[in-house]
Structures are given as C-alpha cells and as structure tokens.
Coordinates of C-alpha atoms and ligand atoms in Angstrom, one line a residue:
M1 CA 24.5 -20.7 -50.0
K2 CA 22.8 -24.0 -49.0
F3 CA 19.1 -24.1 -48.3
T4 CA 19.6 -24.7 -44.6
A5 CA 21.9 -21.6 -44.4
I6 CA 19.4 -19.4 -46.2
A7 CA 16.6 -20.6 -44.0
G8 CA 18.8 -19.8 -40.9
V9 CA 19.5 -16.3 -42.2
L10 CA 15.8 -15.7 -42.9
L11 CA 14.9 -17.1 -39.4
T12 CA 17.3 -14.7 -37.8
L13 CA 16.0 -11.7 -39.8
C14 CA 12.4 -12.6 -38.9
T15 CA 13.2 -13.0 -35.2
T16 CA 15.1 -9.7 -35.1
A17 CA 12.1 -8.0 -36.9
S18 CA 9.7 -9.5 -34.4
I19 CA 11.8 -8.4 -31.4
A20 CA 11.7 -4.9 -32.8
Q21 CA 8.0 -5.1 -33.4
Q22 CA 7.4 -6.3 -29.8
A23 CA 9.6 -3.4 -28.5
A24 CA 7.6 -0.9 -30.6
K25 CA 4.2 -2.1 -29.4
P26 CA 4.1 -0.1 -26.1
F27 CA 5.1 3.0 -28.0
L28 CA 2.5 2.6 -30.6
F29 CA 0.0 2.1 -27.9
A30 CA 1.3 5.2 -26.1
E31 CA 1.0 7.3 -29.3
K32 CA -2.6 6.2 -29.9
Q33 CA -3.6 6.8 -26.2
T34 CA -1.9 10.2 -26.1
D35 CA -3.9 11.2 -29.2
A36 CA -7.0 10.3 -27.1
L37 CA -5.7 12.2 -24.1
L38 CA -5.0 15.3 -26.2
R39 CA -8.6 15.1 -27.4
S40 CA -10.1 14.6 -23.9
T41 CA -7.9 17.4 -22.5
A42 CA -9.2 19.8 -25.2
E43 CA -12.8 18.8 -24.5
T44 CA -12.5 19.1 -20.7
K45 CA -10.7 22.4 -21.0
A46 CA -13.4 23.8 -23.3
S47 CA -16.2 22.9 -20.8
S48 CA -14.3 23.8 -17.6
V49 CA -15.2 26.8 -15.5
K50 CA -11.6 27.2 -14.3
A51 CA -9.8 29.3 -16.8
N52 CA -6.2 28.1 -16.2
V53 CA -6.5 24.3 -16.1
F54 CA -4.7 22.7 -19.0
S55 CA -2.7 19.6 -18.1
P56 CA -4.2 16.1 -17.4
R57 CA -3.5 14.7 -14.0
S58 CA -5.9 11.8 -13.3
L59 CA -9.5 10.7 -13.3
N60 CA -12.3 11.5 -10.9
P61 CA -14.2 8.6 -9.4
D62 CA -16.9 9.2 -12.0
G63 CA -14.3 8.7 -14.8
S64 CA -14.1 12.4 -15.8
L65 CA -10.8 13.9 -16.5
I66 CA -8.9 16.0 -13.9
L67 CA -7.0 18.9 -15.5
V68 CA -4.7 21.0 -13.4
A69 CA -3.2 24.5 -13.6
P70 CA 0.5 25.2 -14.0
D71 CA 1.0 25.5 -10.3
D72 CA -0.1 22.0 -9.5
W73 CA 2.9 19.6 -8.8
C74 CA 1.7 17.3 -11.6
S75 CA 1.4 19.9 -14.4
G76 CA 4.8 19.2 -16.0
F77 CA 4.4 15.5 -16.6
F78 CA 2.1 15.6 -19.6
P79 CA 4.4 18.1 -21.5
G80 CA 7.2 15.7 -20.6
N81 CA 5.2 12.8 -22.1
L82 CA 4.8 14.7 -25.3
W83 CA 8.5 15.3 -25.5
Q84 CA 9.3 11.7 -24.8
L85 CA 6.9 10.6 -27.7
Y86 CA 8.8 13.0 -29.9
E87 CA 12.1 11.5 -28.7
Y88 CA 10.8 8.1 -29.6
S89 CA 9.2 8.8 -33.0
G90 CA 10.9 12.0 -34.3
D91 CA 7.3 13.0 -35.4
P92 CA 7.1 16.8 -35.4
K93 CA 3.4 16.5 -34.4
W94 CA 4.6 15.6 -30.9
M95 CA 7.1 18.4 -30.8
D96 CA 4.5 20.9 -31.8
Q97 CA 2.1 19.8 -29.0
A98 CA 5.0 19.5 -26.5
K99 CA 6.0 23.1 -27.2
V100 CA 2.5 24.4 -26.6
F101 CA 2.1 22.7 -23.3
T102 CA 5.7 23.5 -22.2
H103 CA 5.2 27.2 -23.0
T104 CA 2.4 27.3 -20.4
M105 CA 4.8 25.8 -17.8
E106 CA 7.5 28.4 -18.2
A107 CA 6.1 31.0 -15.8
E108 CA 6.5 28.3 -13.0
K109 CA 10.2 29.1 -13.0
T110 CA 9.5 31.8 -10.4
D111 CA 6.9 29.8 -8.3
A112 CA 8.6 29.4 -5.0
H113 CA 5.6 28.1 -3.1
S114 CA 6.9 24.5 -2.8
H115 CA 9.8 22.3 -3.9
D116 CA 7.7 21.2 -6.8
V117 CA 9.2 23.8 -9.1
G118 CA 11.8 21.0 -9.8
F119 CA 9.2 18.4 -10.9
K120 CA 7.2 21.0 -12.9
V121 CA 10.0 22.7 -14.8
Y122 CA 12.5 19.8 -15.2
C123 CA 9.9 17.3 -16.6
S124 CA 8.6 19.9 -19.1
V125 CA 11.3 22.5 -19.9
G126 CA 14.2 20.1 -19.0
N127 CA 13.1 17.6 -21.7
A128 CA 12.5 20.5 -24.1
Y129 CA 16.1 21.7 -23.7
R130 CA 17.5 18.2 -23.8
L131 CA 15.8 17.4 -27.1
T132 CA 16.1 20.8 -28.9
H133 CA 19.1 22.6 -27.3
D134 CA 17.0 25.8 -27.7
E135 CA 18.8 28.5 -25.6
H136 CA 15.5 29.9 -24.5
Y137 CA 14.8 26.8 -22.4
K138 CA 18.2 27.1 -20.8
E139 CA 17.4 30.4 -19.2
V140 CA 14.1 29.0 -17.8
I141 CA 16.0 26.0 -16.2
I142 CA 18.5 28.4 -14.6
E143 CA 15.8 30.7 -13.3
A144 CA 13.8 27.7 -11.9
A145 CA 17.0 26.5 -10.1
K146 CA 17.4 29.9 -8.5
T147 CA 13.8 29.7 -7.3
L148 CA 14.3 26.2 -5.8
S149 CA 17.5 27.4 -4.2
T150 CA 15.6 30.0 -2.2
R151 CA 14.0 27.1 -0.3
F152 CA 17.4 25.9 0.9
N153 CA 18.4 26.5 4.5
P154 CA 22.2 25.9 5.2
I155 CA 21.5 25.3 8.9
V156 CA 19.2 22.3 8.1
G157 CA 21.3 21.4 5.0
S158 CA 18.1 20.7 3.0
I159 CA 15.5 22.3 0.7
K160 CA 12.1 22.8 2.4
S161 CA 9.5 20.8 0.6
W162 CA 6.2 22.3 1.8
D163 CA 4.9 25.5 3.4
N164 CA 2.5 23.8 5.8
R165 CA 1.5 24.9 9.3
K166 CA 1.5 21.2 10.5
W167 CA 5.3 21.2 10.2
K168 CA 8.1 23.7 10.8
Y169 CA 10.5 22.7 8.1
P170 CA 9.2 19.5 6.3
V171 CA 11.5 17.7 3.9
I172 CA 10.0 14.8 2.0
I173 CA 11.8 12.0 0.3
D174 CA 10.2 13.0 -3.0
N175 CA 12.4 16.1 -2.9
M176 CA 15.4 14.0 -4.1
M177 CA 13.9 14.2 -7.6
N178 CA 14.2 18.0 -7.7
L179 CA 18.0 17.8 -7.4
E180 CA 18.3 17.0 -11.1
L181 CA 17.2 20.5 -12.0
L182 CA 20.0 21.9 -9.8
F183 CA 22.7 19.7 -11.2
E184 CA 21.6 20.7 -14.7
A185 CA 21.5 24.4 -13.9
T186 CA 25.1 24.2 -12.7
K187 CA 26.1 22.6 -16.0
L188 CA 24.3 25.2 -18.0
S189 CA 25.3 28.3 -16.0
G190 CA 28.7 27.4 -14.5
D191 CA 27.3 28.5 -11.1
S192 CA 28.3 25.8 -8.7
S193 CA 26.0 27.0 -5.9
F194 CA 23.2 24.8 -7.4
Y195 CA 25.4 21.7 -7.3
K196 CA 26.4 22.4 -3.7
I197 CA 22.9 22.7 -2.6
A198 CA 21.9 19.5 -4.3
V199 CA 24.8 17.6 -2.7
A200 CA 24.0 19.1 0.8
H201 CA 20.4 18.1 0.4
A202 CA 21.3 14.5 -0.7
N203 CA 23.7 14.1 2.2
T204 CA 21.2 15.4 4.8
T205 CA 18.5 13.1 3.3
M206 CA 20.8 10.1 3.4
K207 CA 21.5 10.8 7.1
N208 CA 18.0 11.5 8.4
H209 CA 15.4 9.9 6.1
Y210 CA 16.9 6.4 6.0
R211 CA 16.4 3.6 8.5
A212 CA 19.0 0.8 9.2
D213 CA 17.2 -1.4 6.6
Y214 CA 17.5 1.4 3.9
S215 CA 13.7 2.0 3.9
S216 CA 12.9 5.7 4.0
Y217 CA 10.6 7.9 6.1
H218 CA 8.3 10.1 4.0
V219 CA 8.6 13.3 6.0
V220 CA 11.4 14.6 8.2
D221 CA 10.5 17.8 10.0
Y222 CA 13.4 20.1 11.1
D223 CA 13.9 23.0 13.4
P224 CA 15.0 25.7 10.9
E225 CA 16.9 27.6 13.7
T226 CA 19.1 24.7 14.8
G227 CA 18.8 22.1 12.1
K228 CA 17.6 19.5 14.7
V229 CA 15.3 16.7 13.6
L230 CA 11.9 17.3 15.2
H231 CA 9.9 14.4 13.8
K232 CA 10.1 11.5 11.4
Q233 CA 6.7 10.8 10.0
T234 CA 4.5 9.9 7.0
A235 CA 2.1 12.0 5.0
Q236 CA 1.0 9.6 2.2
G237 CA 2.1 6.3 3.7
Y238 CA 0.3 3.8 6.0
A239 CA 2.2 4.8 9.2
D240 CA 5.1 6.8 10.3
E241 CA 7.3 3.7 10.5
S242 CA 6.0 2.1 7.3
A243 CA 7.7 2.1 3.9
W244 CA 5.4 4.0 1.4
A245 CA 6.0 2.5 -2.0
R246 CA 6.4 5.6 -4.1
G247 CA 8.8 7.1 -1.5
Q248 CA 11.1 4.1 -1.8
A249 CA 11.0 4.6 -5.6
W250 CA 11.8 8.3 -5.4
G251 CA 14.8 7.6 -3.2
L252 CA 16.1 4.8 -5.6
Y253 CA 15.8 7.1 -8.5
G254 CA 17.2 10.2 -6.7
F255 CA 20.4 8.6 -5.4
T256 CA 21.1 6.9 -8.7
M257 CA 20.8 10.3 -10.4
C258 CA 23.1 11.8 -7.7
Y259 CA 25.7 9.2 -8.5
R260 CA 25.5 10.0 -12.2
E261 CA 25.9 13.8 -11.5
T262 CA 28.7 13.6 -8.9
G263 CA 30.5 10.3 -9.3
N264 CA 30.4 9.9 -5.5
K265 CA 30.3 6.2 -4.7
V266 CA 28.4 6.9 -1.5
Y267 CA 25.3 7.6 -3.6
L268 CA 25.8 4.5 -5.7
T269 CA 26.0 2.3 -2.5
Q270 CA 22.9 4.1 -1.2
A271 CA 21.0 3.3 -4.3
E272 CA 22.1 -0.3 -4.3
N273 CA 21.0 -0.6 -0.7
I274 CA 17.6 0.9 -1.4
A275 CA 17.3 -1.5 -4.4
K276 CA 18.1 -4.4 -2.0
F277 CA 15.4 -3.3 0.5
I278 CA 12.8 -3.1 -2.3
L279 CA 13.7 -6.2 -4.2
N280 CA 14.1 -8.4 -1.1
N281 CA 10.9 -7.2 0.4
P282 CA 8.7 -10.2 1.2
D283 CA 5.6 -8.1 0.4
L284 CA 6.8 -7.1 -3.1
P285 CA 4.3 -9.0 -5.4
K286 CA 5.6 -11.5 -8.0
D287 CA 4.9 -9.1 -10.8
L288 CA 7.1 -6.5 -9.1
V289 CA 4.3 -3.8 -9.1
P290 CA 4.3 -2.9 -5.4
Y291 CA 1.3 -2.5 -3.1
W292 CA 0.9 1.2 -2.2
D293 CA 2.8 0.7 1.1
Y294 CA 5.1 -2.3 1.9
N295 CA 3.7 -2.4 5.4
D296 CA 0.0 -2.2 5.0
P297 CA -1.2 -5.1 7.2
A298 CA -4.1 -5.8 4.8
I299 CA -1.8 -6.9 2.0
P300 CA -2.7 -8.5 -0.4
S301 CA -6.2 -6.9 -0.3
V302 CA -4.9 -3.4 -0.9
P303 CA -4.3 -1.3 -4.0
R304 CA -1.1 -1.4 -6.1
D305 CA 0.9 1.6 -7.1
A306 CA 1.9 1.3 -10.8
S307 CA 3.6 4.7 -10.6
A308 CA 6.1 3.3 -8.0
A309 CA 6.8 0.4 -10.4
A310 CA 7.4 2.7 -13.3
I311 CA 9.8 5.0 -11.3
M312 CA 11.6 1.9 -10.1
A313 CA 12.0 0.5 -13.6
S314 CA 13.4 3.7 -15.0
A315 CA 15.8 4.0 -12.0
L316 CA 16.9 0.4 -12.2
Y317 CA 17.8 0.7 -15.9
E318 CA 20.1 3.6 -15.1
L319 CA 21.5 1.9 -12.0
S320 CA 22.2 -1.2 -14.1
T321 CA 24.8 0.7 -16.0
Y322 CA 26.8 1.8 -12.9
S323 CA 26.6 -1.2 -10.6
T324 CA 28.2 -4.6 -10.4
N325 CA 24.7 -5.9 -9.9
G326 CA 23.8 -4.5 -13.3
K327 CA 22.5 -7.8 -14.7
L328 CA 20.0 -8.2 -11.9
Y329 CA 18.8 -4.6 -12.1
K330 CA 18.3 -4.7 -15.8
A331 CA 16.5 -8.1 -15.7
T332 CA 14.3 -6.7 -12.9
A333 CA 13.5 -3.5 -14.8
D334 CA 12.6 -5.7 -17.9
K335 CA 10.3 -7.8 -15.7
I336 CA 8.5 -4.7 -14.3
L337 CA 8.0 -3.3 -17.8
N338 CA 6.6 -6.7 -19.0
S339 CA 4.1 -6.6 -16.1
L340 CA 3.1 -3.0 -16.9
N341 CA 2.9 -3.7 -20.7
N342 CA 0.8 -6.9 -20.3
N343 CA -1.4 -6.2 -17.3
Y344 CA -1.5 -2.6 -16.3
Q345 CA -2.2 -0.7 -19.6
A346 CA -5.5 0.9 -20.1
P347 CA -7.7 -0.6 -22.8
L348 CA -7.0 1.2 -26.1
G349 CA -9.2 4.3 -26.4
A350 CA -10.4 4.0 -22.8
D351 CA -9.7 5.9 -19.6
K352 CA -9.5 9.2 -21.4
G353 CA -6.2 8.2 -23.0
F354 CA -4.0 7.6 -19.9
L355 CA -1.5 4.8 -20.4
L356 CA -1.4 2.9 -17.1
L357 CA -4.1 1.9 -14.7
H358 CA -3.7 1.1 -10.9
S359 CA -1.7 3.9 -9.4
T360 CA -2.3 5.2 -5.9
G361 CA -1.7 8.9 -5.1
N362 CA -2.7 9.5 -1.5
K363 CA -4.5 6.7 0.2
P364 CA -4.6 8.2 3.7
G365 CA -6.0 11.4 2.1
N366 CA -8.6 9.2 0.3
S367 CA -7.4 10.7 -3.0
E368 CA -6.5 9.0 -6.3
I369 CA -6.7 5.4 -5.2
D370 CA -6.3 2.7 -7.9
V371 CA -6.5 5.1 -10.8
P372 CA -4.4 6.3 -13.8
I373 CA -2.1 9.1 -12.8
I374 CA 0.0 11.1 -15.2
Y375 CA 3.4 10.6 -13.4
A376 CA 3.0 6.9 -13.8
D377 CA 2.8 7.4 -17.5
Y378 CA 5.8 9.8 -17.5
Y379 CA 8.1 7.3 -15.8
Y380 CA 6.7 4.4 -17.9
L381 CA 7.7 6.2 -21.1
E382 CA 11.0 7.1 -19.6
A383 CA 11.7 3.5 -18.7
L384 CA 10.6 2.3 -22.1
L385 CA 13.0 4.7 -23.7
R386 CA 15.8 3.6 -21.4
Q387 CA 15.1 0.0 -22.2
K388 CA 15.3 0.8 -25.9
H389 CA 18.5 2.7 -25.6
L390 CA 20.2 -0.2 -23.7
K391 CA 18.9 -2.8 -26.3
Q392 CA 20.6 -0.7 -29.0
G393 CA 23.9 -0.5 -27.1
K394 CA 23.4 3.3 -26.6
P395 CA 23.8 5.3 -23.4
V396 CA 20.8 4.9 -21.1
L397 CA 20.2 8.6 -21.1
N398 CA 19.9 10.4 -24.3
T399 CA 21.4 13.9 -23.8
A400 CA 22.3 14.3 -27.5
G401 CA 19.0 15.9 -28.6
V402 CA 16.7 14.0 -30.9
V403 CA 18.5 11.2 -32.6
K404 CA 16.9 8.6 -34.8
Y405 CA 17.0 5.3 -33.0
Ligands
LIG1 N1 5.4 14.1 -4.7 C1 4.2 13.7 -4.3 C2 3.8 12.2 -4.5 O1 4.7 11.4 -4.9 O2 2.7 11.9 -4.4

C-alpha cells in the first residue's frame, strides 16, 4: 500500500474513533453524575425525617436534594435512569442499583389515586422487563395496567388524570404518556381491553385537546355523566389558550408512540402536525430548548424547560424512523442533543449529581423553576440511547434486552 493510502486509512480510523469518543462523552458524564446522585440520595435519605422517601426528584431553592416517596409521580424516573445506564454500559453495578430502586416501585402497581401509575411503573418496571425479560416484572406491568384501566370512563372515552375537586373529570395532555403501559400490557397478557382503552383515550385526546394549529390545551375537563367537554384550560401553562412547552412535547411523544403501537396513520399525521407546530414556532429559541411556555409575553426573559427539549429529542428520533420528514426530525433531534450536551449539563460533580440544568416544573405554582428535574434526565438518556442506536443502524427502540452496542 502506498504511503498516501496508508495515511488515508489511518485518518479514517482516527476519525471513526473520535466520533465514537464524542458519542460516549455524554454517557461517561451521566455515569459519573449518577454515582454522585446515588451518594447524595443515600445521604439525604439517612438524614430525612420522612421514612419512605427514596427517589431523587429535584433541588430545593437552597440547593438541597428533594427525595420523593413511591407515590409521587416522579418516583419511577430515577430507577429508569439506572436501567438506561445499564443498557448503555452493560455494567452490572447499574443493574444492581436499578433492581433495588425498582423493587420499591412495585407496590405502586395498585395505586389508583391518579393516572401517574403509568409514568411510575412503566419508567421503572417497564425498563426492568425490557432489559431483563424477568417474568416477575411482567406481572407487575399487567397489574399496573389493570389499575390504570379503573380510571377509564367509556362515556368520556378517556382515562381520568387527577382526583381534584377543582374539576369534575380532568384529562391532561401528559396522560398520553401512560398509554405505553397499556399497549405493553396487552402484548404481555393477550388481553385486548388495555389496547382498546389506550386507543379510545388517544382518539378523545386528538379530538378535544388540540387546536386548529395543532397546539394542545393542558387540561380538558369533562362531564363524566354525559362525556361533554366542560372546560379547556391550563394548570401548568401561562394561560388557558397558551401552549405550555412540556405539554406539546408529551403530545408529540404520545402520538408517535401510538403510531408505533397501532400502525394507525392518523396518529403519525397527528405527531407530524405537532412537530410542525413546535418546530415552526417563532418563539422556539435557536438552540431548540423551548421557553417554558411558547406564549409567555415576557419571552425571551423567561425560564427555559430543558425537560421539554429532552422529551422532544427522544420523540423526534422515533418519529424520524416512520415519517417522510425523517431527515429533518433526526437532524433536529441531533441539534437538541448538541445544545443539551454543550450548554445545559450540570458541572461535573455539582447539583447533587443531576444531569441537566434549566428545567421548569410548574411556573404558575411557583415550583421547580429553572432547576434540574429528574424527568429531564430520564428523557435525555433515552434520547442519547436512541441517537446511538440510529448511528449504529439499529432499531431506535431496543426491545431485545441488554445487547452490547
Ligand atoms: N406530568 C406533570 C408534568 O409534566 O409536570
């Protein structure tokens, strides 16, 4: 081989190696930070007066760690992060920790006090089953789906989100995310009732939550006796008629997932239209990390929501594999991850070990504004894994259990 040819081969090898190193960087960061978050979780738990708090959620204004009990809607995300680190690294250390945290979540399978049984059980036990195929987890998923199904009213055609005296039968856009548990439970049990409830809920949401421009209301309140829509409102957004950033991201992810699970093109079109609303929004910043609400009149002097960006990135990677706009969606998801990797990560060893800064939980409630929040980290890791799978020419979703990538 001539010198120039040898130099060419070496250059290609070095470039490939450096691309792989670049891709590995966010995961190496995530592993180190999560070691820190495990330590701060243990310390905070040891000094807490509340006996059942165990899972990190966010930071208090004074920088101290907020731990939550299994019944909090955010309790399942950290166990899910541990499973995702195991999926990435194959390191049994992460699986051991993931099993411990997931074990604490299992009793939530019968907690019917809100729709959040879906988030809680699917992000923890759902990942556990996906990566281990342990039959024990299968039973927990099916039981949790039964619990979620008890909140479905066929007259409304939706699952009730919250039990709250302010509303009669509130359904929030976030609830689209809980349908994944139902689809999975039908696959695991052969009982199609879960699938039918998920489809009815998605159809009702498509009909009543969406405006003509494919932005979504946060809350739709129904009359449970007649199914009539009583109010279309917000709970966590700027105004009833505004587009709360995380709500738009939940819808994008939810309808993409419904297309995956049903093959119904109506859901694909819905997801594409939601993507169009988000990506063409004049108030979406150049780095693609949205302000907390697309319609806050004080933009640009308002907080961002990195969690919405992470959910969008993960959803867009999946949508890119189904849509004729796939190239755009993939490039957009890559750009979001570049922004998060370069400008939103916590400094190594800081912020108790959370991965991302600058999420906004509930601005009107004056709660968790411009802070790290665990679900931002969950969907960030999921998006990083999806990006990695696509780079390697593998399916965006790994349902095969742990495979060495
Ligand atoms: N599901 C509640 C939230 O997104 O804040």
